[in-house]
Backbone as XML, in Angstrom:
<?xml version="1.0"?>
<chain id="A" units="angstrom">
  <residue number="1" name="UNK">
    <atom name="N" x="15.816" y="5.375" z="11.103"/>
    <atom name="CA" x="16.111" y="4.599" z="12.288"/>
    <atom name="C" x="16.413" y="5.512" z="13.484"/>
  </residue>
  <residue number="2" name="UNK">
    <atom name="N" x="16.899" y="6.761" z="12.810"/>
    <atom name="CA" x="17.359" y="7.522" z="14.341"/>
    <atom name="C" x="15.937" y="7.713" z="14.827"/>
  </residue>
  <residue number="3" name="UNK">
    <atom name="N" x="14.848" y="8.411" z="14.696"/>
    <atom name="CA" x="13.690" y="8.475" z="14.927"/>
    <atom name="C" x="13.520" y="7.320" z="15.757"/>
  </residue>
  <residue number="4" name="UNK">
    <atom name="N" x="13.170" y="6.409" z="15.191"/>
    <atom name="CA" x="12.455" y="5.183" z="15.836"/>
    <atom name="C" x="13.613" y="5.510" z="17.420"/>
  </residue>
  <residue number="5" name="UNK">
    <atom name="N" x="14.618" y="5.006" z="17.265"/>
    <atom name="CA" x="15.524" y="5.079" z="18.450"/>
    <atom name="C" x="15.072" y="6.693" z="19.654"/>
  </residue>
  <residue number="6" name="UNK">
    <atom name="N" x="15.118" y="7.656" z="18.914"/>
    <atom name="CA" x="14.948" y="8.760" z="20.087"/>
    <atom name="C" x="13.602" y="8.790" z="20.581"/>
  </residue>
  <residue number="7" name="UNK">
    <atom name="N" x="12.332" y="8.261" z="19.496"/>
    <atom name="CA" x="10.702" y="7.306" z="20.491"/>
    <atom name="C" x="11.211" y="6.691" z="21.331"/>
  </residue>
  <residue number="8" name="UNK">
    <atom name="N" x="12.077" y="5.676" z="21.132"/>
    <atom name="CA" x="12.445" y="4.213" z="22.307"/>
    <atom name="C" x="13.066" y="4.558" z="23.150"/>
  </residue>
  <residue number="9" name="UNK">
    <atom name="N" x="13.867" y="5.564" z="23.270"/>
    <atom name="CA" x="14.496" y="6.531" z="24.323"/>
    <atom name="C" x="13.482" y="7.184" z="25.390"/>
  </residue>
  <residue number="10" name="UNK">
    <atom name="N" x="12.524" y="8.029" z="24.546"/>
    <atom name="CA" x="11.627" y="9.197" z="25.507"/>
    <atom name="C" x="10.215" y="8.195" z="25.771"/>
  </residue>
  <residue number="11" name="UNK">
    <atom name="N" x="9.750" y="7.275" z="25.304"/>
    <atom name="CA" x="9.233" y="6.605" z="25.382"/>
    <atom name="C" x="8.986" y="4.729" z="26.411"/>
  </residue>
  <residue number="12" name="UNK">
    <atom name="N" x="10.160" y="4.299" z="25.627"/>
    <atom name="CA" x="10.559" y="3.039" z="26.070"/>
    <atom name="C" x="9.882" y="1.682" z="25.013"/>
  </residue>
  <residue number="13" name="UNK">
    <atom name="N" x="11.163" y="1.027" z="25.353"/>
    <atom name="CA" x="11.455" y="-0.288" z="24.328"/>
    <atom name="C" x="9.859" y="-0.745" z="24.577"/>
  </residue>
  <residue number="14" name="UNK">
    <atom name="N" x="8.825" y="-1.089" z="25.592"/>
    <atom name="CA" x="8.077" y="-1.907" z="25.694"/>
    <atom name="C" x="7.248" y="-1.779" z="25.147"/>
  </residue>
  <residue number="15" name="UNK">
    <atom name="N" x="7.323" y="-0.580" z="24.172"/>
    <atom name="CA" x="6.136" y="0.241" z="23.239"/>
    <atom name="C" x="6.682" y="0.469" z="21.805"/>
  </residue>
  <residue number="16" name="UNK">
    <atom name="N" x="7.736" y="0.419" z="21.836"/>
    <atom name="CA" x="8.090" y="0.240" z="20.502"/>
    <atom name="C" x="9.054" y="-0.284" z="20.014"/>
  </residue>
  <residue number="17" name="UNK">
    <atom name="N" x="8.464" y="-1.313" z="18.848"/>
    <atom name="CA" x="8.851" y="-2.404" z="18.366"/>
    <atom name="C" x="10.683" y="-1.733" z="17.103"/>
  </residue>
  <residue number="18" name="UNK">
    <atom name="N" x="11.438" y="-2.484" z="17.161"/>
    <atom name="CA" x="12.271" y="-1.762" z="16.017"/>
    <atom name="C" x="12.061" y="-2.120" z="15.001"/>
  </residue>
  <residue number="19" name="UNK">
    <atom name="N" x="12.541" y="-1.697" z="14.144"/>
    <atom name="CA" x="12.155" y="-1.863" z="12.539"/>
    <atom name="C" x="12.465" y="-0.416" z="11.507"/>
  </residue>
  <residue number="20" name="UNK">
    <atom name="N" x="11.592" y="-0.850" z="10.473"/>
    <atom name="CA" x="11.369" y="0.406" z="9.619"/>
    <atom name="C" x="9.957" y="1.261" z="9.799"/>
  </residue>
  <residue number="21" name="UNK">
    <atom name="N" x="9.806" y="0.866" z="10.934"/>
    <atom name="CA" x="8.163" y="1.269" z="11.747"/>
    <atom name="C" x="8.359" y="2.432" z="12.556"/>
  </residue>
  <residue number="22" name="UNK">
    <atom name="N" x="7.544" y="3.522" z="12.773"/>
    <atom name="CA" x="8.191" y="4.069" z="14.198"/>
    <atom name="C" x="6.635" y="4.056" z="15.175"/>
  </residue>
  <residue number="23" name="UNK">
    <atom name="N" x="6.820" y="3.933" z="16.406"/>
    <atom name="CA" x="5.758" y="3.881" z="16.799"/>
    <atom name="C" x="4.955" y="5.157" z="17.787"/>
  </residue>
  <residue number="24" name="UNK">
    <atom name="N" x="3.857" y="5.253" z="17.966"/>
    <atom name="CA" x="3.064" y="6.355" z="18.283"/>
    <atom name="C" x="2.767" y="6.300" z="19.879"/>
  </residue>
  <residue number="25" name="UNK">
    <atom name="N" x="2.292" y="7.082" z="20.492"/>
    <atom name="CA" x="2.045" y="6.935" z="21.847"/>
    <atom name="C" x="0.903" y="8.036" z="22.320"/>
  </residue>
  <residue number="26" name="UNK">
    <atom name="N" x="-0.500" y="7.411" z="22.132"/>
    <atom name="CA" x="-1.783" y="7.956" z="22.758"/>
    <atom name="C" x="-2.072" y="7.856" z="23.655"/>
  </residue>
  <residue number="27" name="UNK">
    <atom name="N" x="-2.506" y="7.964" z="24.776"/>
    <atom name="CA" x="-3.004" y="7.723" z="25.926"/>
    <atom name="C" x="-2.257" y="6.414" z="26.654"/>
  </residue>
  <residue number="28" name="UNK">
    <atom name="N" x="-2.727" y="5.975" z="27.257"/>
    <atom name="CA" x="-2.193" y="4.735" z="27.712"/>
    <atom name="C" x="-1.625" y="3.539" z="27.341"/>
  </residue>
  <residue number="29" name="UNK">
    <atom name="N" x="-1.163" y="3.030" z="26.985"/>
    <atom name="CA" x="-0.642" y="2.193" z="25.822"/>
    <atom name="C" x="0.251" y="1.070" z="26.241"/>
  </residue>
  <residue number="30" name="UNK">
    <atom name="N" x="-0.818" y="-0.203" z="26.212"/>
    <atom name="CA" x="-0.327" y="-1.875" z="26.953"/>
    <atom name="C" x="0.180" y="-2.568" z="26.262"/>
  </residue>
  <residue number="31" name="UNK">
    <atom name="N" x="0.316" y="-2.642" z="24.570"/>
    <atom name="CA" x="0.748" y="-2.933" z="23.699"/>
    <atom name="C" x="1.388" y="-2.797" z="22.699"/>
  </residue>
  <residue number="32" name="UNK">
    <atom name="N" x="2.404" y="-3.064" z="22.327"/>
    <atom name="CA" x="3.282" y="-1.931" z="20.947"/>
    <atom name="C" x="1.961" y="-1.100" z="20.047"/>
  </residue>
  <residue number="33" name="UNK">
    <atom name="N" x="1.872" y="-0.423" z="19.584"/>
    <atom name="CA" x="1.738" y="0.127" z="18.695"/>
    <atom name="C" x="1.979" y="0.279" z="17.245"/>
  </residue>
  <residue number="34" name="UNK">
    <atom name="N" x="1.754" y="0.243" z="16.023"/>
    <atom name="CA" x="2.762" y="0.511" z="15.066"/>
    <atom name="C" x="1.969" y="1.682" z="14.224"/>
  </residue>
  <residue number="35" name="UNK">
    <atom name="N" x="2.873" y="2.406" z="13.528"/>
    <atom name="CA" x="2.590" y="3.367" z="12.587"/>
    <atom name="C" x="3.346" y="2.798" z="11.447"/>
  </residue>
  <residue number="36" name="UNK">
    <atom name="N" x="2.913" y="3.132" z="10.173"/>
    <atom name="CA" x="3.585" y="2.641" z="9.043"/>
    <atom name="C" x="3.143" y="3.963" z="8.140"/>
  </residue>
  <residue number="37" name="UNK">
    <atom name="N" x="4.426" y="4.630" z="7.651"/>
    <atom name="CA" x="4.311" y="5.314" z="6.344"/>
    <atom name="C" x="3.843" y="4.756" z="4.667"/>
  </residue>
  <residue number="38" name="UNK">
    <atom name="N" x="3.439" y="5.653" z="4.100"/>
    <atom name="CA" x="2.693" y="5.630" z="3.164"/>
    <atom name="C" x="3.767" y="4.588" z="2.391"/>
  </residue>
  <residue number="39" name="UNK">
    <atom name="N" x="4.897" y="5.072" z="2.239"/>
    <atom name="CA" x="6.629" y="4.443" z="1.742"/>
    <atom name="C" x="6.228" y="2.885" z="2.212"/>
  </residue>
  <residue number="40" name="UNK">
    <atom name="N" x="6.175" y="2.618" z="3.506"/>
    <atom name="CA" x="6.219" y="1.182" z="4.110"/>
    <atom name="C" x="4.515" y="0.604" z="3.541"/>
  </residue>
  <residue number="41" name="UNK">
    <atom name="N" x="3.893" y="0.994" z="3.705"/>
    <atom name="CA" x="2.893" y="0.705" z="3.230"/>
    <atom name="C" x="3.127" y="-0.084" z="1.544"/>
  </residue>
  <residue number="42" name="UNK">
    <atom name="N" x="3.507" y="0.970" z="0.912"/>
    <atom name="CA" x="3.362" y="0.983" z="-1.051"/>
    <atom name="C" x="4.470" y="-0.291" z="-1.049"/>
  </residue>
  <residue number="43" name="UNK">
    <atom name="N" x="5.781" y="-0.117" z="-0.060"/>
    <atom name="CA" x="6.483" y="-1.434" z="-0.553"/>
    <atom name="C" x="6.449" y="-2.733" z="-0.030"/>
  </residue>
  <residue number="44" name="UNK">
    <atom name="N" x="5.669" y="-2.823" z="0.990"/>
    <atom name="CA" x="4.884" y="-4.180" z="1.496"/>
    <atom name="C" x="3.886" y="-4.418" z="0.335"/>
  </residue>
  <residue number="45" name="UNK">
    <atom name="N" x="3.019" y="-3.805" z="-0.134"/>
    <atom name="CA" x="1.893" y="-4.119" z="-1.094"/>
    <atom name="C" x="3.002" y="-4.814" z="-2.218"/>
  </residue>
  <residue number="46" name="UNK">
    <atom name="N" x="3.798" y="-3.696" z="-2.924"/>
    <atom name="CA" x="4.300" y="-3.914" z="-4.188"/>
    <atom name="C" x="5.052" y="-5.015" z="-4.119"/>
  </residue>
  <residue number="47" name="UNK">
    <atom name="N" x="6.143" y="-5.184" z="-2.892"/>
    <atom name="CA" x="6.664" y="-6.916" z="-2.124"/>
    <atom name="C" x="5.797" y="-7.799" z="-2.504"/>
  </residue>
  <residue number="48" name="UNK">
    <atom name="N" x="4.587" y="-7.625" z="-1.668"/>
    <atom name="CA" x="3.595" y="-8.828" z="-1.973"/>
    <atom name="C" x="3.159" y="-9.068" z="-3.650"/>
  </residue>
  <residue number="49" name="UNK">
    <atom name="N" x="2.912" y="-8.446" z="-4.596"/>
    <atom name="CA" x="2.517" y="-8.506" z="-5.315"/>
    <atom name="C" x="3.933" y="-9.271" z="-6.374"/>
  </residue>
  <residue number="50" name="UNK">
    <atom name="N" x="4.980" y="-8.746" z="-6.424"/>
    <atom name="CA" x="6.229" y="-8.817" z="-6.646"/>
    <atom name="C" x="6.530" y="-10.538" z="-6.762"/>
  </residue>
  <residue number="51" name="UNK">
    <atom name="N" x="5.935" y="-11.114" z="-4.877"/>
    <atom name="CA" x="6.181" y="-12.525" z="-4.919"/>
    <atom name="C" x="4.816" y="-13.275" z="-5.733"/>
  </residue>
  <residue number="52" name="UNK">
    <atom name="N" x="3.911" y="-12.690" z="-5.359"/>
    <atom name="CA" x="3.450" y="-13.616" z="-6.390"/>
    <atom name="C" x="3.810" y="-13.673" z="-7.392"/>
  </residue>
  <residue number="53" name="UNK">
    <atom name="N" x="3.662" y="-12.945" z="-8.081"/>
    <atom name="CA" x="3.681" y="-12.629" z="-9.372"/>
    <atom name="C" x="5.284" y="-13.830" z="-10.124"/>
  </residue>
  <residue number="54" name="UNK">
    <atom name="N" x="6.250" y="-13.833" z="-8.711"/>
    <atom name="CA" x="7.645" y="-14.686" z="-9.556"/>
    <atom name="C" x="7.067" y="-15.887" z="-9.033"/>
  </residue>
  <residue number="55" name="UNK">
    <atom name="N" x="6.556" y="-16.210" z="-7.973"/>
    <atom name="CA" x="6.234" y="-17.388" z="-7.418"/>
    <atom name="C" x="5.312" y="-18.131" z="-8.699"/>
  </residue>
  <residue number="56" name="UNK">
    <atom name="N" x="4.074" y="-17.923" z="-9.298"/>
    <atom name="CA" x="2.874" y="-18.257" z="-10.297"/>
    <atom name="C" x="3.719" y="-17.944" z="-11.149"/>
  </residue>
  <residue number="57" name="UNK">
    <atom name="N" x="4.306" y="-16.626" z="-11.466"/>
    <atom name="CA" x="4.716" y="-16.794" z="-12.806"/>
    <atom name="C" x="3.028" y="-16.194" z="-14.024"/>
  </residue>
  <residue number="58" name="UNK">
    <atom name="N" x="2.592" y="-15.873" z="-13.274"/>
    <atom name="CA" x="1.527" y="-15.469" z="-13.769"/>
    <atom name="C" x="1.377" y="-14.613" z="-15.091"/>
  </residue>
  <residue number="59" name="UNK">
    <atom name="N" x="0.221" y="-14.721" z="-16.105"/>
    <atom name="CA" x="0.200" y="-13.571" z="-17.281"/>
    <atom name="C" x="-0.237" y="-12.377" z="-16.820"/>
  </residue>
  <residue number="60" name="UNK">
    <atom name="N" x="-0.019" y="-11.765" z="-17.958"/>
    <atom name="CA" x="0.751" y="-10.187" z="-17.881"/>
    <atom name="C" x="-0.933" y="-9.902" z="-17.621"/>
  </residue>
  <residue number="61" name="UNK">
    <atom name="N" x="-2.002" y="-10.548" z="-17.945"/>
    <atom name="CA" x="-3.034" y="-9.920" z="-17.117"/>
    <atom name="C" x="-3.272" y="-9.826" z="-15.785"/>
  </residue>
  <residue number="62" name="UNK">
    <atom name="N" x="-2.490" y="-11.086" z="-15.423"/>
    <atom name="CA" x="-3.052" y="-11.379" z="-13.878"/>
    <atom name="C" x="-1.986" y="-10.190" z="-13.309"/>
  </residue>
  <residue number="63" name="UNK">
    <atom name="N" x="-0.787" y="-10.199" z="-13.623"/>
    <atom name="CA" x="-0.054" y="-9.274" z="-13.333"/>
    <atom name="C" x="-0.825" y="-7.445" z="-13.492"/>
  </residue>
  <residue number="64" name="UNK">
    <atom name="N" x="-0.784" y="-7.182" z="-14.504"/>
    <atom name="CA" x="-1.917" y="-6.212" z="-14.889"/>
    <atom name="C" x="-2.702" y="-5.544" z="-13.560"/>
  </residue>
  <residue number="65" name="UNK">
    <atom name="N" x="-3.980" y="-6.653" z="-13.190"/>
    <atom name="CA" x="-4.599" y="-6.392" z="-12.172"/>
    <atom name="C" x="-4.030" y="-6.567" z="-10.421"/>
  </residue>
  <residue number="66" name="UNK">
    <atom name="N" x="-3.094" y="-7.204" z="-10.121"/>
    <atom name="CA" x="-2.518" y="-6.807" z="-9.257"/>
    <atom name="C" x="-1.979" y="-5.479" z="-8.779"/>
  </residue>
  <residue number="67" name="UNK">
    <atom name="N" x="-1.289" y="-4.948" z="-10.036"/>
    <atom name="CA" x="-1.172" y="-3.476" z="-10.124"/>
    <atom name="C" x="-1.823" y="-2.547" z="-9.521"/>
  </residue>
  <residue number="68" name="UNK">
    <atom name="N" x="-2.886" y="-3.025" z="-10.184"/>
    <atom name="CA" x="-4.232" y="-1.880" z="-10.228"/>
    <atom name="C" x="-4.665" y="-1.910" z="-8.757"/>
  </residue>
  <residue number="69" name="UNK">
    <atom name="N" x="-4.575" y="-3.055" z="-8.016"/>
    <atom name="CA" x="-5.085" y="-3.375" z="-7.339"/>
    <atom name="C" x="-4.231" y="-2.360" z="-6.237"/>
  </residue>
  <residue number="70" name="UNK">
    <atom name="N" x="-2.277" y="-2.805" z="-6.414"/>
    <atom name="CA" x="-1.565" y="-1.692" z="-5.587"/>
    <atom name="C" x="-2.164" y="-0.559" z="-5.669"/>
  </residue>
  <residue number="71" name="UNK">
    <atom name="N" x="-2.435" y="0.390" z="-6.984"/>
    <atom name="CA" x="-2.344" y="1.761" z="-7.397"/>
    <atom name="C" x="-3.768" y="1.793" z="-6.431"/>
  </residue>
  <residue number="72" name="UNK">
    <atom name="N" x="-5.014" y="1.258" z="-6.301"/>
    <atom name="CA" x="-6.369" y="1.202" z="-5.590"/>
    <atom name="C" x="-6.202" y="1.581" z="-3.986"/>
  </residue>
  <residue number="73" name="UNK">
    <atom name="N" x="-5.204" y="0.464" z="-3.790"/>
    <atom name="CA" x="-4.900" y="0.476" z="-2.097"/>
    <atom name="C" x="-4.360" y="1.862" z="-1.640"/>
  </residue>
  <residue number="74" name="UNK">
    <atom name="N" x="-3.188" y="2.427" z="-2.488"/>
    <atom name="CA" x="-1.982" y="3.079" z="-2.468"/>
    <atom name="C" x="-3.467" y="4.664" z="-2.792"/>
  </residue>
  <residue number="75" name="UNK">
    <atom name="N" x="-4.029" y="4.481" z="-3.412"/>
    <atom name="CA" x="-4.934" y="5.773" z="-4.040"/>
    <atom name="C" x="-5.778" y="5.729" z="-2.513"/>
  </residue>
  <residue number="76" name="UNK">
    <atom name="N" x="-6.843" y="4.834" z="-2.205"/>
    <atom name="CA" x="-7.548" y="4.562" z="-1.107"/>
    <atom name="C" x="-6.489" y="5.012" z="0.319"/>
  </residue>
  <residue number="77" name="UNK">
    <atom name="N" x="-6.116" y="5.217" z="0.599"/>
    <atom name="CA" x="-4.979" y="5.434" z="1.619"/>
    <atom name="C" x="-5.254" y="7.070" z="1.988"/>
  </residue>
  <residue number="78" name="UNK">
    <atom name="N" x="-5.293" y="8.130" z="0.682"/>
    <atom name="CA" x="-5.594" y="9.491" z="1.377"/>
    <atom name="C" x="-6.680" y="9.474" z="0.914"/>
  </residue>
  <residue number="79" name="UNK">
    <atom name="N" x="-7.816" y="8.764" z="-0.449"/>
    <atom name="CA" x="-8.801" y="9.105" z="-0.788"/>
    <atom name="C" x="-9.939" y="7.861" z="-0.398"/>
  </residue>
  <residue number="80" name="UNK">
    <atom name="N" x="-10.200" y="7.815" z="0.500"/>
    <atom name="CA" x="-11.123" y="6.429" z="0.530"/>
    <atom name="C" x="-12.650" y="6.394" z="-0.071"/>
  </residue>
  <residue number="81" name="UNK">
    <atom name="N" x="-12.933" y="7.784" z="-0.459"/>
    <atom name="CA" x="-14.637" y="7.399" z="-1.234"/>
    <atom name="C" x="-13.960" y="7.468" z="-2.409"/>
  </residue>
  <residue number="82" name="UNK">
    <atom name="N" x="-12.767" y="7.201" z="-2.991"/>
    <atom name="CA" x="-12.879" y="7.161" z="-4.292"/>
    <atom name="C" x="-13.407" y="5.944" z="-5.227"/>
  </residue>
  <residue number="83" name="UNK">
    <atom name="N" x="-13.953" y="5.977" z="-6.038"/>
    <atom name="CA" x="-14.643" y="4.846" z="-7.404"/>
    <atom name="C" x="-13.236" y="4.419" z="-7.643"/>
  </residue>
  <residue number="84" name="UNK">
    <atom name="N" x="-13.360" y="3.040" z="-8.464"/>
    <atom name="CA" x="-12.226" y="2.588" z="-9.149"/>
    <atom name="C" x="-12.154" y="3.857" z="-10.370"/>
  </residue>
  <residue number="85" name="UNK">
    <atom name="N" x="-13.074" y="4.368" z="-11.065"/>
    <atom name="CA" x="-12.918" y="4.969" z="-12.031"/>
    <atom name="C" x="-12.102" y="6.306" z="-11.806"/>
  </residue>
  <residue number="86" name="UNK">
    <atom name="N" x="-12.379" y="6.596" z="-10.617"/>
    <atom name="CA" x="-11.183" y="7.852" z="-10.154"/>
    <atom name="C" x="-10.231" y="7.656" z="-9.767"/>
  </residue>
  <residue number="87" name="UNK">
    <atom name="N" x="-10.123" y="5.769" z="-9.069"/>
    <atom name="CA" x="-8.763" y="5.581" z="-9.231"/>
    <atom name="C" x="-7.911" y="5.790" z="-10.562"/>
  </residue>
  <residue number="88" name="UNK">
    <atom name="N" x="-8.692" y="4.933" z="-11.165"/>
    <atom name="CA" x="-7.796" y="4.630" z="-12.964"/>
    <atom name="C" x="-7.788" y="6.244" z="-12.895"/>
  </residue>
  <residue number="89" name="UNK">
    <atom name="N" x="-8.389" y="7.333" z="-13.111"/>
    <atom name="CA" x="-8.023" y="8.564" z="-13.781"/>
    <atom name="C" x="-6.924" y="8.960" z="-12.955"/>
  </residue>
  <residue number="90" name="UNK">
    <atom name="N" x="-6.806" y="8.840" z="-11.410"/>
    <atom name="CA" x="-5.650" y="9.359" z="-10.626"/>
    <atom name="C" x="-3.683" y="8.710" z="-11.384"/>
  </residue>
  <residue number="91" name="UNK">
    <atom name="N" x="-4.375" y="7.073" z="-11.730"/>
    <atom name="CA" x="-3.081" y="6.549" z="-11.728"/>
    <atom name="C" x="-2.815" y="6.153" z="-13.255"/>
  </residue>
  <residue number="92" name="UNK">
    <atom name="N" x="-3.741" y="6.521" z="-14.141"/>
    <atom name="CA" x="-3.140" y="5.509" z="-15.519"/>
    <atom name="C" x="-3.490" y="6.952" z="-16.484"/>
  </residue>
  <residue number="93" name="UNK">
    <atom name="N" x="-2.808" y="7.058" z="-17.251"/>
    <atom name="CA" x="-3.234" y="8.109" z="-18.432"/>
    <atom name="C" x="-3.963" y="7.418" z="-19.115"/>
  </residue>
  <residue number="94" name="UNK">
    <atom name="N" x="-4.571" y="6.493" z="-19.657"/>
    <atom name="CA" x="-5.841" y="6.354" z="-20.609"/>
    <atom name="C" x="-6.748" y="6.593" z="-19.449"/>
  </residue>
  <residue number="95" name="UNK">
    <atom name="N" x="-7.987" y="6.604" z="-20.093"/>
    <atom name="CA" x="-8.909" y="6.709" z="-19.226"/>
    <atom name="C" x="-10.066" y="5.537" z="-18.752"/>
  </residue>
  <residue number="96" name="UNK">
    <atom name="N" x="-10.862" y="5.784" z="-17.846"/>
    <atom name="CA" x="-11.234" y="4.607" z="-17.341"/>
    <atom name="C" x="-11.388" y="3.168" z="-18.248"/>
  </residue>
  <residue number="97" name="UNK">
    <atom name="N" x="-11.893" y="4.086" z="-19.377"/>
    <atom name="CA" x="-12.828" y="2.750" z="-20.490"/>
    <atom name="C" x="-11.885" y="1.815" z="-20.672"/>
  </residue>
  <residue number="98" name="UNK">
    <atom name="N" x="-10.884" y="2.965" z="-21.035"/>
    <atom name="CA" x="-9.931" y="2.079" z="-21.795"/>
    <atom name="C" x="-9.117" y="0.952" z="-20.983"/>
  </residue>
  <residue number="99" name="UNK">
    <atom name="N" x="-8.961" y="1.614" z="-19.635"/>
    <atom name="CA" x="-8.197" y="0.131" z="-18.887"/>
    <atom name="C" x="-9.318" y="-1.003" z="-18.387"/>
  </residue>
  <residue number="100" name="UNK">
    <atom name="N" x="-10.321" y="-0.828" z="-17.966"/>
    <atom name="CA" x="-11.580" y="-1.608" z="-18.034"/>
    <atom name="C" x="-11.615" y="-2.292" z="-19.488"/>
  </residue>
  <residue number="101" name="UNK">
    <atom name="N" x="-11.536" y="-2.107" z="-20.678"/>
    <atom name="CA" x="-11.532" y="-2.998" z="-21.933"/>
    <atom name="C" x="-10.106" y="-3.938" z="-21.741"/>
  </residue>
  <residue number="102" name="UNK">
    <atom name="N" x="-9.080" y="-3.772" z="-20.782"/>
    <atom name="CA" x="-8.030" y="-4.434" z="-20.598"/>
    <atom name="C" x="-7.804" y="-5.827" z="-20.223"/>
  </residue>
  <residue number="103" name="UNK">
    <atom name="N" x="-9.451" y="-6.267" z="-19.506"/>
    <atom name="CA" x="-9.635" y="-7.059" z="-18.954"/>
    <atom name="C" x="-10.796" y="-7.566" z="-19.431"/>
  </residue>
  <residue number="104" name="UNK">
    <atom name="N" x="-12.144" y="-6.851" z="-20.104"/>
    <atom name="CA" x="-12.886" y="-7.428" z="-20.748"/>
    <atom name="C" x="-12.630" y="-7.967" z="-22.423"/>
  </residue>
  <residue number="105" name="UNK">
    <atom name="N" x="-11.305" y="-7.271" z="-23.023"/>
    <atom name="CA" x="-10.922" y="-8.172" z="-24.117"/>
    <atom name="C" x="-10.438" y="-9.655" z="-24.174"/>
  </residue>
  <residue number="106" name="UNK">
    <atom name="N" x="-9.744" y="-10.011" z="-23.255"/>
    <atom name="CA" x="-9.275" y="-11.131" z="-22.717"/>
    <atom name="C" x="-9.987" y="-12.095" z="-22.934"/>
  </residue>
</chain>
């Protein structure tokens, strides 16, 4: 928060919004801005996933692939040509096959 505050200082409130955000300042700039860390990023996803998941009440598959789906977004973030299959190797110790049979046994 101190951050965000010493932007809104050298900067000004009309550009940046408060929060757990801090915001950036390129060229000319008519509209807030926001920047979001990798941190704010992973726990908005994992939030979202979190409510569904109590809201449905959903099985441990559907749950399962939500996951995957965080670990995809969260992987895609510094690696964006990556395959799902280099996701699964980045984030799960079995290897691809095996979490792919996770969902075709079902």
């Amino acid at each position: 928060m101190a951050v965000t505050n010493e932007i809104t200082r050298v900067i000004g409130s009309d550009v940046v919004k408060m929060g757990e955000r801090a915001a950036t300042l390129t060229g000319e700039i008519h509209e807030p801005v926001y920047v979001w860390t990798r941190e704010d990023i992973s726990n908005a996803v994992n939030n979202g996933v979190d409510l569904v998941v109590d809201e449905l009440t959903g099985s441990e598959r559907d749950s399962d692939l939500m996951n995957m789906v965080v670990n995809a977004v969260m992987t895609l973030l510094e690696n964006p040509h990556y395959t799902l299959d280099e996701v699964i190797t980045e984030c799960y110790d079995e290897d691809p096959e095996e979490v792919r049979s996770w969902w075709s046994g079902w």
